[in-house]
Amino acid sequence: MTGQRTVPNVFIGGTHLGGADDTFKAQSENRLMSLISPPTADYTYDLVVIGGGSGGLAASKEAASFGKKVAVCDFVKPTPVGTTWGLGGTCVNVGCIPKKLMHQAAILGQSIRDARHYGWEFSEEVSHKWETLRKGVQDHIGSLNWGYRVALRDKSVAYQNAYAEFVDPHTIKCVNRRGKETTITSDKFIIATGMRPRYPDIPGAKEFSITSDDLFSLPYCPGKTLCVGASYVSLECAGFLAGMGLDVTVMVRSILLRGFDQEIAERIGLHMEKHSVKFIKKTVPTRIERLKEGTPPSLRVFYNEDGAEKHLDVNTVLMAIGRDACTTGIGLDKVGVMLNQKNGQVIANGEQTNIPNIYAIGDILEGKPELTPVAIEAGILLARRMFAGSDVQCDYVNVPTTVFTPLEYGCCGLAEEDAIKQYGEDNIEVYHTNYMPLEYTVAGRDASDCYAKLICNKADKERVVGLHILGPNAGEVTQGYAVAMKCGATKQHFDATIGIHPTVSELFTTLSVTKNSGGDIMAKGC
Ligand code: FAD
Ligand code: NA7
């Protein structure tokens, strides 16, 4: 029938493509995928991604690699005090990257103190200059912004620095900085618009406070700072600001780090207190007044405590009381995408919204970890399912993460209280220990808060269902163990693994004291 006498005889949609060589050739020329799933109508694009952050950029580049016609719209609305930034989304500009660099600045301050114990002698008084740090961080971000633009161009993804809004399920309106409007049509859409910081509804909040969206590019040193909220964003910022020698207070409404293991959260609080961060607990700000303009200004924050109105005078108020999904004002109501009415996040099956050609990824998805690698993985896998015939779904279980407080906290899997809830107290065995990182010994540092625990399900061969570590380099420690947990590692697998000596990470291969036994977990030397 085809005249081709060899196998395979490859047909796509009833049309004969040829043999293996022809198929490989079509793939190498980026023609194969468009033959398999050709655009269904005369739209300008096969895919338009709204939001050029972690998830959106990853999804668009992956889709374009299959020969699809792809565009990304990204637009940053300025904060109330006017801060704005370039392409790349939250992580690069006002999230993971600047905060880890500022955390590193604080670690270096500690390292300078440690250095004397290791024989380094220096006479100059050590001080920290915010402006130098800010410039270094912003220069790095600038280079990343540029890199993202180049990467889009290299992958032939069209980039529009414009705010997108749905007009109908296949059409969006884009408005650029100068107010110029264009209309774009596409077969499919991915919404990846992320989240922005929330402000409390109290007098002075928007006028006088800043958020993490402003902090990393603040042109002046924030000075005495109040961080409102006990989320990881608040504690991380409080930690590095205190590490730079600033006077820092955290205002906590209820508990620290809701959603994280609470035993560890309390240890983080204790450690931060020992390291000069002050806490005002069980209260919220009621109003903020400006006493004096300036850089930084002088502010007065009012709050209630024990039935009386009190106030705290600071230079900067950093609001970190949560983030709102950017799902309003983008026409989702017009096209009927279903949202959780309480938090504005998109309700989806995996990443598929209730509208067949509209998908969502990243922070705006309801019930998924709000983390950069999650958004990237979901975006890449979605693009492969859309255009490359893949059926691999994003696995949102056992996602590791790290909170970069002064003592870092890495975790993967369940918090102890959640493991008990899920498997029952009798089925849970917790192996734990305090420990002394070797580098703390000579430096004479206090290690009493360094702690690790493994939570195991006894009903399933002591499978590890939660891993938690509080100590230096916790992120580096946790990542590898996350692979082990993905493979279903049990306590026996951990025990049978030989450690790397002398490291912090090796302690997971020798844990022997269970919480139940009440055995001694005091840190011992090697
Ligand atoms: P985003 O990266 O937020 O990108 C969304 C983009 O869409 C933005 O550029 C936005 O301006 C744009 N946009 C919105 N609406 C429109 C529209 N209508 N038209 C056009 N463009 C639009 N995660 C980690 O994994 N590790 C960390 O250490 C970490 N630290 C963090 C620290 C802080 C202070 C914060 C705030 C977050 C941190 N995160 C961290 C979370 C991480 O930044 C997010 O999970 C990640 O950026 C989410 O990616 P996304 O693609 O969903 O959205
Ligand atoms: P979270 O994790 O939602 O935490 C919000 C914190 O702020 C939490 O401690 C809240 O206390 C506290 N909060 C909430 N409302 C108020 C008011 N009105 N006043 C004082 N304190 C308040 O928010 P994040 O900032 O960490 O952002 C989460 C996402 O950011 C994360 O998932 C990444 O995407 C980045 P509570 O415990 O509710 O009493």
XYZ file of C-alpha atoms and ligand atoms in Angstrom:
618
model
C 0.000 0.000 0.000
C 2.796 2.439 0.877
C 5.413 1.076 -1.437
C 7.744 0.863 1.519
C 9.050 -2.677 1.997
C 10.749 -2.151 5.372
C 9.362 -1.841 8.882
C 8.307 0.259 10.641
C 5.739 1.834 8.353
C 4.802 4.950 10.331
C 1.356 6.526 9.894
C 0.156 9.681 11.604
C -3.572 10.292 11.529
C -3.857 7.925 8.567
C -1.121 9.623 6.566
C 2.017 7.645 5.790
C 5.124 9.407 7.144
C 7.728 6.819 6.152
C 10.127 4.605 8.025
C 12.263 5.052 11.112
C 14.703 7.411 9.380
C 11.861 9.625 8.127
C 10.380 9.722 11.632
C 13.700 10.673 13.193
C 14.191 13.311 10.514
C 10.756 14.812 11.200
C 11.584 14.907 14.894
C 14.993 16.529 14.346
C 13.323 19.150 12.129
C 10.738 19.836 14.868
C 7.917 18.694 12.537
C 6.890 15.468 14.230
C 4.829 16.842 17.106
C 2.897 19.279 14.950
C 2.046 16.357 12.638
C 0.797 14.389 15.645
C -1.252 17.246 17.176
C -1.813 19.956 14.573
C -3.475 23.230 15.643
C -7.217 22.694 15.550
C -8.234 26.140 14.378
C -6.728 29.217 12.951
C -5.376 30.657 16.189
C -2.258 32.835 16.308
C -0.596 30.504 18.783
C -0.737 26.874 19.833
C -0.087 27.941 23.417
C -0.093 31.215 25.311
C 1.249 31.254 28.845
C 0.055 34.034 31.138
C 2.817 34.766 33.651
C 6.556 34.582 33.022
C 7.607 33.203 36.388
C 9.075 29.862 37.418
C 6.223 27.760 36.028
C 5.286 29.854 33.005
C 8.799 30.140 31.578
C 9.479 26.422 32.012
C 6.202 25.400 30.369
C 6.570 27.791 27.434
C 10.136 26.742 26.582
C 9.251 23.061 26.833
C 6.207 23.518 24.565
C 8.277 25.446 22.015
C 10.848 22.646 21.924
C 8.158 20.472 20.305
C 7.868 22.899 17.426
C 4.786 24.638 18.808
C 4.046 28.319 18.350
C 4.205 29.725 21.855
C 3.933 33.144 23.524
C 4.427 34.320 27.117
C 2.853 37.435 28.620
C 4.477 38.737 31.764
C 3.704 41.967 33.551
C 4.568 43.167 37.045
C 2.132 45.559 38.693
C 4.133 47.949 40.934
C 3.797 47.567 44.697
C 2.031 50.333 46.668
C 5.431 52.011 47.189
C 6.275 51.665 43.487
C 8.681 48.707 43.359
C 8.733 46.762 40.127
C 11.057 44.247 38.455
C 11.927 42.293 35.318
C 11.147 38.948 33.701
C 11.293 35.773 35.791
C 8.551 36.061 38.393
C 8.657 35.930 42.166
C 11.490 33.468 42.755
C 14.120 35.310 40.784
C 13.163 38.877 41.590
C 11.541 38.991 45.011
C 11.702 35.455 46.408
C 14.095 32.521 46.620
C 17.106 34.128 44.934
C 17.432 37.480 46.745
C 16.394 35.969 50.061
C 19.004 33.175 49.861
C 21.670 35.735 48.967
C 20.684 37.886 51.932
C 20.638 34.780 54.135
C 24.179 34.150 52.899
C 25.128 37.705 53.915
C 23.970 36.881 57.449
C 25.833 33.539 57.447
C 29.020 35.352 56.461
C 28.602 37.654 59.457
C 28.562 34.570 61.685
C 31.508 33.093 59.788
C 33.546 36.231 60.477
C 32.957 35.704 64.205
C 33.839 31.988 63.884
C 36.991 32.847 61.929
C 38.820 34.270 64.966
C 38.453 30.888 66.695
C 40.048 29.292 63.648
C 43.089 31.549 63.902
C 42.151 34.416 61.600
C 43.255 37.737 62.962
C 41.909 41.030 61.737
C 41.873 44.370 63.433
C 39.298 46.400 61.528
C 35.889 46.825 63.041
C 33.429 44.698 61.070
C 30.251 46.382 59.868
C 27.636 45.686 57.229
C 26.689 48.007 54.369
C 23.166 47.368 53.078
C 23.711 49.361 49.878
C 26.610 47.103 48.795
C 24.579 43.950 49.418
C 21.539 45.391 47.661
C 23.623 46.295 44.601
C 25.255 42.872 44.432
C 21.895 41.132 44.715
C 20.156 43.400 42.207
C 23.011 43.113 39.690
C 22.723 39.335 39.857
C 18.950 39.529 39.395
C 19.445 41.843 36.420
C 21.681 39.264 34.767
C 19.063 36.563 35.370
C 16.299 38.760 33.875
C 18.430 39.191 30.772
C 19.192 35.469 30.617
C 15.475 34.627 30.653
C 14.786 36.983 27.751
C 17.601 35.454 25.734
C 16.407 31.924 26.555
C 12.906 32.749 25.292
C 14.332 34.200 22.092
C 16.577 31.149 21.580
C 13.577 28.869 21.926
C 11.465 31.070 19.601
C 8.961 31.858 22.329
C 7.323 35.232 21.687
C 7.531 37.493 24.765
C 5.079 40.264 25.521
C 5.727 42.538 28.474
C 2.000 43.049 28.878
C -0.839 42.364 31.304
C -3.154 39.663 29.970
C -6.862 39.277 30.521
C -9.219 36.654 29.047
C -11.867 37.871 26.628
C -13.125 34.384 25.726
C -11.611 30.890 26.153
C -9.415 31.344 23.064
C -8.714 35.091 23.216
C -6.834 37.396 25.549
C -6.410 41.134 25.636
C -2.864 42.341 26.406
C -2.106 45.813 27.719
C 1.489 46.990 27.793
C 3.161 49.608 30.014
C 2.127 52.418 27.730
C -1.501 51.266 27.757
C -1.356 49.883 24.205
C -3.854 47.061 23.711
C -3.433 43.977 21.507
C -5.541 40.873 21.100
C -4.069 37.389 20.864
C -5.759 34.094 20.091
C -4.485 30.676 21.038
C -5.559 27.064 20.962
C -4.482 26.476 24.560
C -3.640 28.633 27.591
C -1.679 28.076 30.761
C -2.353 30.439 33.658
C 0.786 30.877 35.775
C 0.198 34.250 37.392
C 1.562 33.457 40.868
C 0.791 35.295 44.087
C 1.385 38.732 45.615
C 1.735 39.763 49.266
C -1.420 40.548 51.216
C -1.868 43.678 53.351
C -4.010 43.794 56.498
C -7.003 46.099 56.399
C -5.677 48.550 59.007
C -4.896 52.277 58.768
C -1.408 52.978 57.457
C -0.676 49.454 56.210
C -0.347 50.187 52.493
C 1.027 53.709 52.998
C 3.778 52.944 55.471
C 4.681 49.261 55.384
C 6.600 47.269 52.819
C 6.541 43.583 51.870
C 9.058 41.081 50.552
C 8.254 42.572 47.127
C 10.062 45.773 48.238
C 12.659 44.584 50.745
C 15.309 43.094 48.468
C 15.638 46.267 46.390
C 15.098 48.759 49.219
C 17.456 51.647 48.424
C 18.271 52.256 52.109
C 19.008 50.014 55.098
C 15.653 49.099 56.708
C 16.986 49.837 60.214
C 14.917 48.713 63.189
C 12.337 46.379 61.661
C 9.046 44.782 62.657
C 8.164 41.652 60.652
C 4.448 40.968 60.871
C 3.374 37.320 60.466
C 4.984 34.025 61.420
C 5.172 32.500 57.973
C 8.461 31.283 56.548
C 8.795 34.528 54.576
C 8.543 36.581 57.778
C 10.944 34.409 59.786
C 13.509 34.199 56.995
C 13.550 37.979 56.535
C 13.689 38.538 60.306
C 16.575 36.071 60.488
C 18.806 37.634 57.868
C 18.072 41.217 58.955
C 19.038 40.313 62.536
C 22.099 38.524 61.148
C 23.166 41.839 59.594
C 23.030 43.395 63.045
C 19.624 45.107 62.812
C 17.145 45.314 65.681
C 14.334 42.947 64.609
C 10.987 42.001 66.145
C 8.478 39.466 64.806
C 4.778 39.907 65.561
C 3.037 36.533 65.760
C -0.742 36.150 65.609
C -0.894 32.518 66.733
C 1.841 29.943 66.011
C 5.117 29.909 64.110
C 5.243 28.258 60.686
C 1.699 26.937 60.403
C 1.726 23.778 58.283
C 5.282 22.808 59.255
C 6.288 20.354 62.012
C 5.456 22.259 65.176
C 8.199 20.768 67.352
C 10.738 22.114 64.867
C 8.888 25.431 64.517
C 9.221 25.976 68.261
C 12.922 25.136 68.160
C 13.363 27.684 65.350
C 11.657 30.323 67.498
C 13.886 29.534 70.499
C 17.006 29.683 68.369
C 15.992 33.003 66.810
C 15.292 34.445 70.261
C 18.766 33.394 71.400
C 20.096 35.164 68.333
C 18.583 38.520 69.200
C 15.252 38.356 67.303
C 12.443 39.545 69.587
C 8.920 38.155 69.407
C 5.616 39.807 70.312
C 3.101 36.974 70.502
C -0.659 36.540 70.244
C -1.336 39.913 68.700
C -1.679 41.773 65.406
C -1.025 45.383 64.429
C -4.065 47.657 64.634
C -2.684 50.771 62.918
C 0.572 52.287 61.692
C 1.501 55.951 61.902
C 4.475 57.773 60.423
C 6.337 59.824 63.026
C 8.995 61.132 60.657
C 9.659 60.869 56.930
C 13.068 59.648 55.874
C 15.115 56.797 54.487
C 14.335 54.954 56.600
C 11.346 56.706 58.103
C 10.246 56.556 61.725
C 7.046 54.568 62.240
C 4.808 53.763 65.187
C 2.938 50.442 65.162
C -0.009 50.030 67.511
C -1.220 46.670 68.832
C -3.202 45.295 71.746
C -1.705 43.218 74.507
C -3.404 42.079 77.717
C -6.356 44.358 76.982
C -4.226 47.491 76.647
C -3.118 49.380 73.544
C 0.656 49.339 73.147
C 3.014 50.559 70.459
C 6.415 49.813 69.013
C 8.542 52.421 67.220
C 10.487 51.108 64.251
C 11.949 52.246 60.934
C 10.427 49.539 58.769
C 7.325 47.373 58.955
C 7.559 44.268 56.766
C 4.148 42.699 56.181
C 4.424 38.939 55.624
C 0.932 37.798 56.499
C 0.289 35.625 53.456
C -0.067 35.948 49.728
C -3.091 36.259 47.435
C -3.385 34.320 44.187
C -3.327 36.648 41.147
C -6.584 35.347 39.726
C -8.808 38.419 39.902
C -9.028 40.982 37.120
C -7.765 38.541 34.497
C -11.134 37.574 33.059
C -11.391 34.120 34.626
C -14.998 34.946 35.492
C -15.674 35.649 31.795
C -14.417 32.232 30.704
C -15.793 30.391 33.743
C -12.580 28.996 35.288
C -13.537 27.658 38.715
C -11.819 29.229 41.732
C -11.822 28.462 45.419
C -13.907 31.422 46.562
C -12.059 31.627 49.906
C -8.477 31.988 48.692
C -8.883 32.699 44.972
C -6.780 29.699 43.945
C -7.668 27.719 40.830
C -9.487 24.433 41.317
C -7.989 21.912 38.917
C -7.683 18.237 38.218
C -3.902 17.988 38.185
C -3.294 21.130 36.152
C -6.483 20.909 34.045
C -9.068 23.562 34.936
C -12.769 22.986 34.288
C -12.332 24.720 30.888
C -10.880 22.162 28.423
C -8.244 24.368 26.755
C -7.186 26.259 29.910
C -4.618 24.890 32.374
C -3.031 26.294 35.546
C 0.342 25.728 37.212
C 2.383 27.026 40.138
C 1.321 29.014 43.174
C -2.200 29.729 41.918
C -3.136 26.031 42.033
C -5.209 25.054 45.027
C -3.747 22.552 47.479
C -0.300 22.211 45.910
C 3.056 23.154 47.462
C 3.828 26.796 46.620
C 7.447 26.314 45.587
C 9.526 27.131 42.528
C 10.663 23.593 41.622
C 7.049 22.430 41.891
C 5.880 25.094 39.426
C 8.727 24.214 37.031
C 8.140 20.445 37.175
C 4.383 20.860 36.706
C 4.957 23.219 33.751
C 7.399 20.934 31.952
C 5.324 17.792 32.436
C 2.152 19.605 31.367
C 3.787 20.810 28.133
C 4.928 17.242 27.407
C 1.412 15.912 27.950
C -0.079 18.688 25.810
C 2.244 18.357 22.839
C 4.432 15.268 23.075
C 2.018 12.474 23.838
C 3.323 12.007 27.394
C 1.064 10.793 30.183
C 3.411 11.589 33.077
C 1.702 13.603 35.807
C 3.397 15.866 38.336
C 3.832 14.100 41.678
C 3.046 16.586 44.439
C 3.779 14.108 47.254
C 6.965 14.147 49.365
C 8.129 17.476 47.970
C 11.210 18.521 49.945
C 11.709 22.091 51.046
C 13.905 24.233 53.267
C 13.187 27.238 55.428
C 16.239 29.493 55.445
C 15.997 30.763 58.999
C 19.348 31.420 60.777
C 19.361 27.742 61.656
C 18.077 26.201 58.416
C 15.184 23.745 58.473
C 14.933 21.070 55.792
C 12.028 18.679 55.556
C 10.473 16.092 53.293
C 7.204 14.274 53.836
C 4.921 14.606 56.820
C 5.144 16.733 59.953
C 5.014 14.539 63.065
C 1.490 15.683 63.954
C 0.285 14.956 60.397
C 1.915 11.496 60.399
C 0.094 10.699 63.654
C -3.163 11.933 62.150
C -2.663 9.902 58.969
C -1.318 6.617 60.364
C -2.352 6.653 64.045
C -0.028 7.277 67.001
C 0.601 3.542 67.587
C 1.916 3.089 64.055
C 4.446 5.907 64.183
C 8.029 5.544 65.380
C 10.131 8.685 65.593
C 13.929 8.383 65.652
C 15.595 11.596 66.728
C 18.718 13.264 68.001
C 20.305 16.545 68.899
C 23.654 16.923 67.235
C 26.772 19.070 67.157
C 28.003 20.071 63.676
C 31.783 19.603 63.719
C 32.423 23.165 62.556
C 30.615 24.501 65.645
C 33.094 22.875 68.066
C 36.221 24.957 67.491
C 34.092 28.066 66.978
C 32.539 27.495 70.394
C 29.049 27.846 68.978
C 25.902 26.758 70.745
C 24.474 23.694 69.017
C 21.658 22.942 71.429
C 19.007 23.635 68.776
C 20.514 21.424 66.044
C 18.122 18.528 65.757
C 17.051 15.790 63.358
C 14.250 13.273 63.239
C 12.954 10.496 61.032
C 9.282 9.622 61.206
C 8.563 6.005 60.251
C 5.386 4.057 59.622
C 5.686 0.850 61.673
C 2.721 -0.674 59.842
C 4.685 -0.475 56.577
C 8.146 -1.876 57.389
C 9.126 1.411 59.069
C 8.859 3.265 55.783
C 10.172 6.813 56.238
C 7.217 9.183 55.924
C 8.854 12.318 57.331
C 12.404 13.613 57.492
C 13.277 16.796 59.364
C 16.583 18.475 60.027
C 17.366 21.713 61.800
C 20.932 22.856 61.325
C 23.477 24.304 58.902
C 23.111 23.489 55.190
C 19.780 21.758 55.802
C 18.718 22.215 52.174
C 21.812 20.408 50.896
C 21.211 17.574 53.366
C 17.516 17.154 52.593
C 17.609 17.025 48.791
C 19.333 13.633 48.490
C 17.182 12.026 51.136
C 14.127 13.181 49.186
C 15.265 10.849 46.383
C 15.479 8.009 48.893
C 11.963 8.767 50.105
C 10.704 8.852 46.527
C 12.103 5.337 46.166
C 10.178 4.298 49.284
C 13.163 3.996 51.644
C 12.593 2.349 55.022
C 14.495 2.894 58.285
C 16.425 -0.267 57.411
C 17.597 1.302 54.135
C 18.794 4.360 56.042
C 20.618 2.118 58.567
C 22.211 0.061 55.801
C 23.568 3.190 54.135
C 27.122 4.125 55.070
C 27.557 7.739 56.079
C 30.029 10.324 54.843
C 32.262 11.341 57.718
C 32.454 13.953 59.090
C 29.210 15.507 57.876
C 25.906 16.528 59.397
C 24.030 14.427 56.856
C 25.552 11.139 58.081
C 23.497 11.299 61.276
C 20.477 9.968 59.354
C 22.349 6.694 58.813
C 22.910 6.086 62.521
C 19.719 7.219 64.265
C 18.940 4.806 67.098
C 17.012 6.595 69.854
C 13.242 6.586 69.526
C 11.092 9.318 71.023
C 8.973 6.647 72.682
C 11.969 5.292 74.591
C 12.667 8.723 76.084
C 16.369 7.907 75.564
C 19.148 10.508 75.791
C 19.500 12.578 72.605
C 22.053 15.101 73.833
C 24.599 16.064 71.182
C 27.798 14.027 71.448
C 31.094 14.567 69.659
C 32.545 12.151 67.133
P 5.510 33.563 39.804
O 6.938 33.167 39.836
O 5.036 34.427 40.903
O 5.255 34.264 38.401
C 4.040 34.832 38.039
C 4.301 35.935 37.044
O 3.082 36.285 36.392
C 4.794 37.214 37.694
O 5.885 37.745 36.979
C 3.592 38.150 37.611
O 3.961 39.495 37.609
C 2.986 37.699 36.302
N 1.567 38.045 36.127
C 0.577 38.003 37.034
N -0.589 38.312 36.469
C -0.337 38.562 35.162
C -1.155 38.921 34.047
N -2.472 39.050 34.157
N -0.556 39.109 32.846
C 0.773 38.957 32.701
N 1.595 38.599 33.722
C 1.036 38.395 34.940
N 10.128 28.851 46.626
C 11.098 27.923 46.721
O 11.001 26.885 46.096
N 12.205 28.132 47.500
C 12.372 29.270 48.203
O 13.382 29.429 48.906
C 11.379 30.274 48.106
N 11.523 31.447 48.754
C 10.578 32.421 48.612
C 10.768 33.629 49.276
C 9.847 34.619 49.168
C 10.080 35.937 49.867
C 8.684 34.420 48.383
C 7.649 35.508 48.256
C 8.480 33.228 47.724
C 9.424 32.218 47.831
N 9.277 30.990 47.181
C 10.247 30.021 47.301
C 8.061 30.677 46.398
C 8.331 30.824 44.891
O 8.827 32.106 44.617
C 7.028 30.562 44.153
O 6.528 29.304 44.523
C 7.216 30.588 42.632
O 7.763 31.802 42.198
C 5.872 30.352 41.954
O 6.014 30.402 40.563
P 4.774 30.742 39.617
O 5.237 30.443 38.244
O 3.554 30.105 40.125
O 4.538 32.311 39.788
P 1.365 32.007 55.035
O 2.171 30.775 55.023
O -0.050 31.981 54.560
O 1.422 32.603 56.497
C 0.815 33.810 56.863
C 1.315 34.219 58.240
O 0.836 35.507 58.586
C 0.840 33.301 59.341
O 1.815 33.260 60.338
C -0.438 33.991 59.804
O -0.778 33.675 61.122
C -0.030 35.429 59.710
N -1.162 36.333 59.525
C -2.185 36.187 58.643
N -3.005 37.247 58.717
C -2.487 38.076 59.650
C -2.856 39.340 60.134
N -3.951 39.965 59.698
N -2.090 39.916 61.069
C -0.991 39.288 61.534
N -0.571 38.084 61.100
C -1.313 37.488 60.162
O 2.031 33.152 54.200
P 3.486 33.445 53.581
O 3.753 34.906 53.679
O 4.538 32.514 54.075
O 3.222 33.153 52.122
C 3.017 31.846 51.701
C 3.625 31.680 50.347
O 4.661 32.643 50.107
C 4.374 30.428 50.206
O 3.548 29.336 50.132
C 5.232 30.749 48.990
O 4.533 30.796 47.822
C 5.676 32.073 49.338
P -1.755 32.430 61.511
O -0.859 31.237 61.607
O -2.773 32.323 60.406
O -2.352 32.838 62.794
